[in-house]
Amino acid sequence: MTPQDLTAPHAVPQRPYSTTPARLYAAAHGGPEGRDAYPPDLELVDGLARLGLDPALIAHHSRDFHRRAVTHTAHALGISQFVDIGCGLPAQSRPNTHTTVAAAHASWRVLHVDNDPVVRAHADALLRTSTPGATTVLEADLRDPDIILDRAREVLDFGEPVAVMLLGVLHYLTDADRPHNIVRHLVDALPPGSCLLLSHTTRDYAPRAIQRADELLARAGIQAQARSREAVTRFFDGLTPDGPGLVPVHQWRPDDPASAALPASRIHTYGGIGTKPSPALPATRRSGGSGPGAGGRGGSV
């Protein structure tokens, strides 16, 4: 196992001006990150704003949830191995996943995954110059989870808990992509004690505006499907909710009361963490008995 998987700089696609989720997010965030956006990305952000949405506010609170969720998982839950799927362009003004994890652990590993070649090129350049730790970059698509899992098994220790991050990525999969099956496949492969960190756009607060936003993205070549809280909750099936469970991202373990007081109808995004429990032991083993029915409670925990 090598500490880094940094190959030759990856080729930038032949059509760099087609809008991608990574550059759309950079355009919405603005500031230093906005330098990576092109005019079509900025025009699409303006179109979303004309629908009554606030792309900059949504991007800000989504990124802040990223920071708090990774910090909590690394520090409070003690996990030092992360798979950041749909990682997007490296942040310029805020901590990236690997820098947050490195601040919590002397020994750590992060696998960054994105299907955008531009993200790969930027990440390779950044990590080659500024990251001394065990960081790997993989160009792959969430729709091919086995490719991600195969690489994760090569660079991470699956004998220890792993945190899988799906922040702001699942709403780019439609129901035809069977996203719940993909997430279940990823989680099933993880060792006990592992975590799922997830955020997802919702249509609960402004269904018509969000539907029109999905249609606008589709015309720009980006498929998207916002989901209800019930549909997002299903991604955590079989997992134990951490802390507040699935809530609007700005209300998940907030460190800024003023931000937490914002109406959820301005953020349109849910977030949460779920932990994979250890498999239940048979009643006979838990009780130390040797025959049927030992333990006296029919296998209840």
Short mmCIF file of N, CA and C in Angstrom, two decimals, residues 75-162:
data_model
loop_
_atom_site.label_atom_id
_atom_site.label_comp_id
_atom_site.label_asym_id
_atom_site.label_seq_id
_atom_site.Cartn_x
_atom_site.Cartn_y
_atom_site.Cartn_z
N HIS A 75 -12.88 13.51 15.23
CA HIS A 75 -12.54 13.76 16.63
C HIS A 75 -13.41 12.94 17.58
N ALA A 76 -14.71 13.16 17.53
CA ALA A 76 -15.60 12.52 18.51
C ALA A 76 -15.78 11.03 18.26
N LEU A 77 -15.87 10.63 17.01
CA LEU A 77 -16.06 9.21 16.69
C LEU A 77 -14.75 8.47 16.47
N GLY A 78 -13.66 9.21 16.35
CA GLY A 78 -12.34 8.60 16.29
C GLY A 78 -11.99 7.92 14.99
N ILE A 79 -12.69 8.23 13.92
CA ILE A 79 -12.41 7.58 12.63
C ILE A 79 -11.33 8.35 11.89
N SER A 80 -10.36 7.62 11.36
CA SER A 80 -9.22 8.23 10.68
C SER A 80 -9.13 7.87 9.21
N GLN A 81 -10.14 7.12 8.69
CA GLN A 81 -10.14 6.72 7.29
C GLN A 81 -11.43 7.20 6.64
N PHE A 82 -11.31 7.94 5.54
CA PHE A 82 -12.46 8.55 4.89
C PHE A 82 -12.44 8.26 3.39
N VAL A 83 -13.62 8.04 2.84
CA VAL A 83 -13.82 7.98 1.38
C VAL A 83 -14.77 9.11 1.02
N ASP A 84 -14.25 10.13 0.38
CA ASP A 84 -15.01 11.34 0.05
C ASP A 84 -15.47 11.23 -1.40
N ILE A 85 -16.71 10.77 -1.61
CA ILE A 85 -17.24 10.51 -2.95
C ILE A 85 -17.98 11.75 -3.44
N GLY A 86 -17.60 12.20 -4.64
CA GLY A 86 -18.14 13.46 -5.14
C GLY A 86 -17.47 14.63 -4.44
N CYS A 87 -16.16 14.52 -4.27
CA CYS A 87 -15.43 15.48 -3.44
C CYS A 87 -15.42 16.89 -4.02
N GLY A 88 -15.55 17.02 -5.34
CA GLY A 88 -15.55 18.34 -5.95
C GLY A 88 -14.17 18.97 -5.98
N LEU A 89 -14.12 20.19 -6.45
CA LEU A 89 -12.85 20.91 -6.55
C LEU A 89 -12.31 21.22 -5.16
N PRO A 90 -11.00 21.15 -4.96
CA PRO A 90 -10.45 21.47 -3.64
C PRO A 90 -10.83 22.87 -3.19
N ALA A 91 -11.23 22.98 -1.94
CA ALA A 91 -11.60 24.29 -1.40
C ALA A 91 -10.37 25.15 -1.22
N GLN A 92 -10.53 26.44 -1.46
CA GLN A 92 -9.43 27.39 -1.29
C GLN A 92 -9.54 28.17 0.01
N SER A 93 -10.77 28.41 0.46
CA SER A 93 -10.97 29.28 1.62
C SER A 93 -11.41 28.51 2.87
N ARG A 94 -11.64 27.21 2.74
CA ARG A 94 -12.10 26.40 3.87
C ARG A 94 -11.33 25.09 3.90
N PRO A 95 -11.34 24.39 5.04
CA PRO A 95 -10.60 23.14 5.12
C PRO A 95 -11.17 22.09 4.18
N ASN A 96 -10.29 21.30 3.57
CA ASN A 96 -10.70 20.14 2.81
C ASN A 96 -10.77 18.93 3.74
N THR A 97 -11.34 17.84 3.24
CA THR A 97 -11.50 16.65 4.09
C THR A 97 -10.17 16.20 4.66
N HIS A 98 -9.15 16.08 3.82
CA HIS A 98 -7.88 15.53 4.31
C HIS A 98 -7.21 16.43 5.33
N THR A 99 -7.36 17.75 5.21
CA THR A 99 -6.73 18.62 6.20
C THR A 99 -7.45 18.55 7.54
N THR A 100 -8.78 18.38 7.51
CA THR A 100 -9.54 18.23 8.75
C THR A 100 -9.19 16.93 9.46
N VAL A 101 -9.10 15.84 8.70
CA VAL A 101 -8.76 14.55 9.29
C VAL A 101 -7.33 14.57 9.84
N ALA A 102 -6.42 15.19 9.09
CA ALA A 102 -5.02 15.25 9.53
C ALA A 102 -4.87 16.03 10.83
N ALA A 103 -5.76 16.98 11.07
CA ALA A 103 -5.69 17.75 12.31
C ALA A 103 -6.11 16.92 13.52
N ALA A 104 -6.81 15.80 13.27
CA ALA A 104 -7.31 14.98 14.37
C ALA A 104 -6.47 13.74 14.62
N HIS A 105 -5.72 13.29 13.62
CA HIS A 105 -5.02 12.01 13.74
C HIS A 105 -3.61 12.11 13.19
N ALA A 106 -2.67 11.48 13.91
CA ALA A 106 -1.30 11.41 13.41
C ALA A 106 -1.19 10.46 12.23
N SER A 107 -1.99 9.41 12.25
CA SER A 107 -2.02 8.44 11.15
C SER A 107 -3.42 8.46 10.55
N TRP A 108 -3.52 8.69 9.25
CA TRP A 108 -4.84 8.87 8.62
C TRP A 108 -4.73 8.54 7.15
N ARG A 109 -5.89 8.28 6.54
CA ARG A 109 -5.95 8.02 5.10
C ARG A 109 -7.27 8.56 4.55
N VAL A 110 -7.19 9.20 3.40
CA VAL A 110 -8.38 9.72 2.74
C VAL A 110 -8.32 9.36 1.26
N LEU A 111 -9.43 8.81 0.76
CA LEU A 111 -9.61 8.55 -0.66
C LEU A 111 -10.61 9.56 -1.21
N HIS A 112 -10.15 10.46 -2.06
CA HIS A 112 -11.01 11.43 -2.72
C HIS A 112 -11.49 10.83 -4.04
N VAL A 113 -12.80 10.90 -4.30
CA VAL A 113 -13.38 10.31 -5.50
C VAL A 113 -14.26 11.33 -6.21
N ASP A 114 -14.09 11.46 -7.53
CA ASP A 114 -14.99 12.29 -8.33
C ASP A 114 -14.93 11.79 -9.77
N ASN A 115 -16.03 11.98 -10.49
CA ASN A 115 -16.06 11.54 -11.89
C ASN A 115 -15.68 12.64 -12.87
N ASP A 116 -15.27 13.79 -12.35
CA ASP A 116 -14.94 14.94 -13.18
C ASP A 116 -13.42 14.99 -13.38
N PRO A 117 -12.93 14.86 -14.62
CA PRO A 117 -11.48 14.91 -14.85
C PRO A 117 -10.84 16.22 -14.40
N VAL A 118 -11.59 17.31 -14.45
CA VAL A 118 -11.05 18.59 -13.99
C VAL A 118 -10.77 18.54 -12.49
N VAL A 119 -11.67 17.91 -11.73
CA VAL A 119 -11.44 17.74 -10.30
C VAL A 119 -10.17 16.94 -10.07
N ARG A 120 -9.99 15.87 -10.82
CA ARG A 120 -8.79 15.05 -10.68
C ARG A 120 -7.52 15.86 -10.95
N ALA A 121 -7.54 16.68 -12.00
CA ALA A 121 -6.38 17.49 -12.33
C ALA A 121 -6.06 18.48 -11.21
N HIS A 122 -7.08 19.16 -10.70
CA HIS A 122 -6.87 20.13 -9.62
C HIS A 122 -6.40 19.42 -8.35
N ALA A 123 -7.02 18.29 -8.02
CA ALA A 123 -6.67 17.59 -6.79
C ALA A 123 -5.25 17.05 -6.85
N ASP A 124 -4.87 16.49 -7.98
CA ASP A 124 -3.50 15.99 -8.13
C ASP A 124 -2.49 17.10 -7.91
N ALA A 125 -2.75 18.25 -8.52
CA ALA A 125 -1.82 19.37 -8.39
C ALA A 125 -1.73 19.85 -6.95
N LEU A 126 -2.88 19.99 -6.28
CA LEU A 126 -2.88 20.46 -4.90
C LEU A 126 -2.20 19.47 -3.96
N LEU A 127 -2.55 18.20 -4.09
CA LEU A 127 -2.03 17.21 -3.16
C LEU A 127 -0.54 16.96 -3.39
N ARG A 128 -0.10 17.10 -4.63
CA ARG A 128 1.31 16.88 -4.91
C ARG A 128 2.17 17.94 -4.23
N THR A 129 1.63 19.14 -4.06
CA THR A 129 2.43 20.22 -3.51
C THR A 129 2.20 20.48 -2.03
N SER A 130 1.06 20.01 -1.47
CA SER A 130 0.74 20.46 -0.12
C SER A 130 0.33 19.36 0.84
N THR A 131 0.26 18.12 0.39
CA THR A 131 -0.25 17.08 1.28
C THR A 131 0.79 16.01 1.54
N PRO A 132 1.34 15.94 2.76
CA PRO A 132 2.33 14.92 3.05
C PRO A 132 1.73 13.60 3.52
N GLY A 133 0.44 13.58 3.79
CA GLY A 133 -0.18 12.39 4.36
C GLY A 133 -0.68 11.41 3.34
N ALA A 134 -1.46 10.46 3.80
CA ALA A 134 -1.91 9.35 2.97
C ALA A 134 -3.19 9.70 2.23
N THR A 135 -3.07 10.45 1.16
CA THR A 135 -4.22 10.88 0.38
C THR A 135 -4.15 10.29 -1.02
N THR A 136 -5.28 9.75 -1.48
CA THR A 136 -5.38 9.16 -2.81
C THR A 136 -6.51 9.83 -3.56
N VAL A 137 -6.33 10.01 -4.85
CA VAL A 137 -7.35 10.60 -5.70
C VAL A 137 -7.77 9.55 -6.74
N LEU A 138 -9.07 9.33 -6.86
CA LEU A 138 -9.59 8.35 -7.80
C LEU A 138 -10.66 9.02 -8.68
N GLU A 139 -10.49 8.90 -9.99
CA GLU A 139 -11.53 9.35 -10.91
C GLU A 139 -12.48 8.18 -11.16
N ALA A 140 -13.68 8.27 -10.62
CA ALA A 140 -14.66 7.19 -10.73
C ALA A 140 -16.04 7.76 -10.50
N ASP A 141 -17.05 6.99 -10.89
CA ASP A 141 -18.43 7.42 -10.81
C ASP A 141 -19.15 6.66 -9.70
N LEU A 142 -19.97 7.35 -8.94
CA LEU A 142 -20.73 6.73 -7.86
C LEU A 142 -21.61 5.60 -8.39
N ARG A 143 -21.99 5.66 -9.66
CA ARG A 143 -22.83 4.61 -10.23
C ARG A 143 -22.07 3.28 -10.39
N ASP A 144 -20.76 3.32 -10.20
CA ASP A 144 -19.93 2.12 -10.25
C ASP A 144 -19.28 1.90 -8.88
N PRO A 145 -20.07 1.57 -7.88
CA PRO A 145 -19.53 1.51 -6.51
C PRO A 145 -18.44 0.47 -6.32
N ASP A 146 -18.45 -0.60 -7.10
CA ASP A 146 -17.42 -1.62 -6.93
C ASP A 146 -16.03 -1.10 -7.28
N ILE A 147 -15.96 -0.18 -8.26
CA ILE A 147 -14.66 0.42 -8.59
C ILE A 147 -14.15 1.21 -7.40
N ILE A 148 -15.04 1.94 -6.75
CA ILE A 148 -14.65 2.73 -5.58
C ILE A 148 -14.25 1.81 -4.44
N LEU A 149 -15.03 0.77 -4.20
CA LEU A 149 -14.72 -0.15 -3.10
C LEU A 149 -13.41 -0.89 -3.33
N ASP A 150 -13.16 -1.29 -4.57
CA ASP A 150 -11.91 -1.99 -4.86
C ASP A 150 -10.70 -1.11 -4.54
N ARG A 151 -10.77 0.16 -4.94
CA ARG A 151 -9.65 1.07 -4.66
C ARG A 151 -9.58 1.37 -3.17
N ALA A 152 -10.73 1.51 -2.53
CA ALA A 152 -10.72 1.77 -1.09
C ALA A 152 -10.05 0.63 -0.33
N ARG A 153 -10.32 -0.60 -0.73
CA ARG A 153 -9.70 -1.75 -0.05
C ARG A 153 -8.19 -1.78 -0.25
N GLU A 154 -7.73 -1.19 -1.34
CA GLU A 154 -6.28 -1.16 -1.60
C GLU A 154 -5.57 -0.13 -0.74
N VAL A 155 -6.21 1.00 -0.46
CA VAL A 155 -5.51 2.09 0.22
C VAL A 155 -5.95 2.30 1.66
N LEU A 156 -7.05 1.66 2.07
CA LEU A 156 -7.53 1.78 3.44
C LEU A 156 -7.48 0.42 4.13
N ASP A 157 -7.58 0.44 5.44
CA ASP A 157 -7.60 -0.79 6.24
C ASP A 157 -9.05 -1.10 6.61
N PHE A 158 -9.64 -2.08 5.93
CA PHE A 158 -11.04 -2.42 6.18
C PHE A 158 -11.20 -3.29 7.43
N GLY A 159 -10.13 -3.44 8.20
CA GLY A 159 -10.25 -4.03 9.52
C GLY A 159 -10.59 -3.00 10.57
N GLU A 160 -10.61 -1.73 10.17
CA GLU A 160 -10.94 -0.62 11.05
C GLU A 160 -12.08 0.19 10.43
N PRO A 161 -12.82 0.97 11.25
CA PRO A 161 -13.94 1.74 10.71
C PRO A 161 -13.52 2.72 9.61
N VAL A 162 -14.43 2.91 8.68
CA VAL A 162 -14.23 3.81 7.54
C VAL A 162 -15.44 4.74 7.46
#
